[in-house]
Phi, psi and omega in degrees: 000143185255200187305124124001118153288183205279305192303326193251022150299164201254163167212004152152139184260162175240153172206118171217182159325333196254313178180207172256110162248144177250123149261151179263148187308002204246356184095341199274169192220144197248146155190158194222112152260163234274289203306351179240023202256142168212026161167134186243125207230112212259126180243141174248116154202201232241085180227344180307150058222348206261007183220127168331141179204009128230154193241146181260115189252120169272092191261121150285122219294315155272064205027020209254150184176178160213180163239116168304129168268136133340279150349013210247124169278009159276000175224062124289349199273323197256359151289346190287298200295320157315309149280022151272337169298112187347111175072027144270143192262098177314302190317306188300338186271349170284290192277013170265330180281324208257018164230224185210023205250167192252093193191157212239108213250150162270066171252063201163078122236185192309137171283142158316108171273166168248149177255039197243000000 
């Protein structure tokens, strides 16, 4: 994978009560709230040590989302808050931060309501 291009670079994240916004260097904006967030995803992949290699992927109930780079200073704020969600999987997100492999780890999502 090669450089980010200028435009999808950050230029800075928010992690508050309502949700995650990353803006981007281009003015435009990725954003999710906690209430429509339905899968969280750790993507790895093998560009480290000296290029962002892993990302917090926030996927949104209408298929709208963002990515975090782990290196990011927000995201600590937001592993925090990210492992406060009901059934988020720490073991999985520990190996997921702790390898190199090129893999996409699924630790987190929304439970199914029924309509019945």
């Amino acid at each position: 994978m090669s450089q980010d291009p200028p435009h999808a670079k950050s230029r800075s994240v928010s992690v508050d009560d309502i949700g995650v916004r990353r803006q981007l260097a281009d003015g435009s904006e990725e954003s999710v709230t906690w209430a429509e967030l339905s899968a969280v995803v750790i993507r790895v992949i093998p560009e480290g040590p000296w290029k962002e290699d892993v990302f917090l992927m926030l996927a949104g109930a209408d298929g709208k989302g963002t990515a975090v780079p782990s290196g990011d200073p927000a995201a600590d704020a937001l592993i925090e808050r990210l492992q406060s969600l009901p059934g988020f999987d720490n073991d999985k997100f520990v190996e997921a931060m702790t390898t190199d492999a090129d893999e996409a780890y699924v630790v987190w999502k929304a439970e199914k309501t029924s309509t019945n």
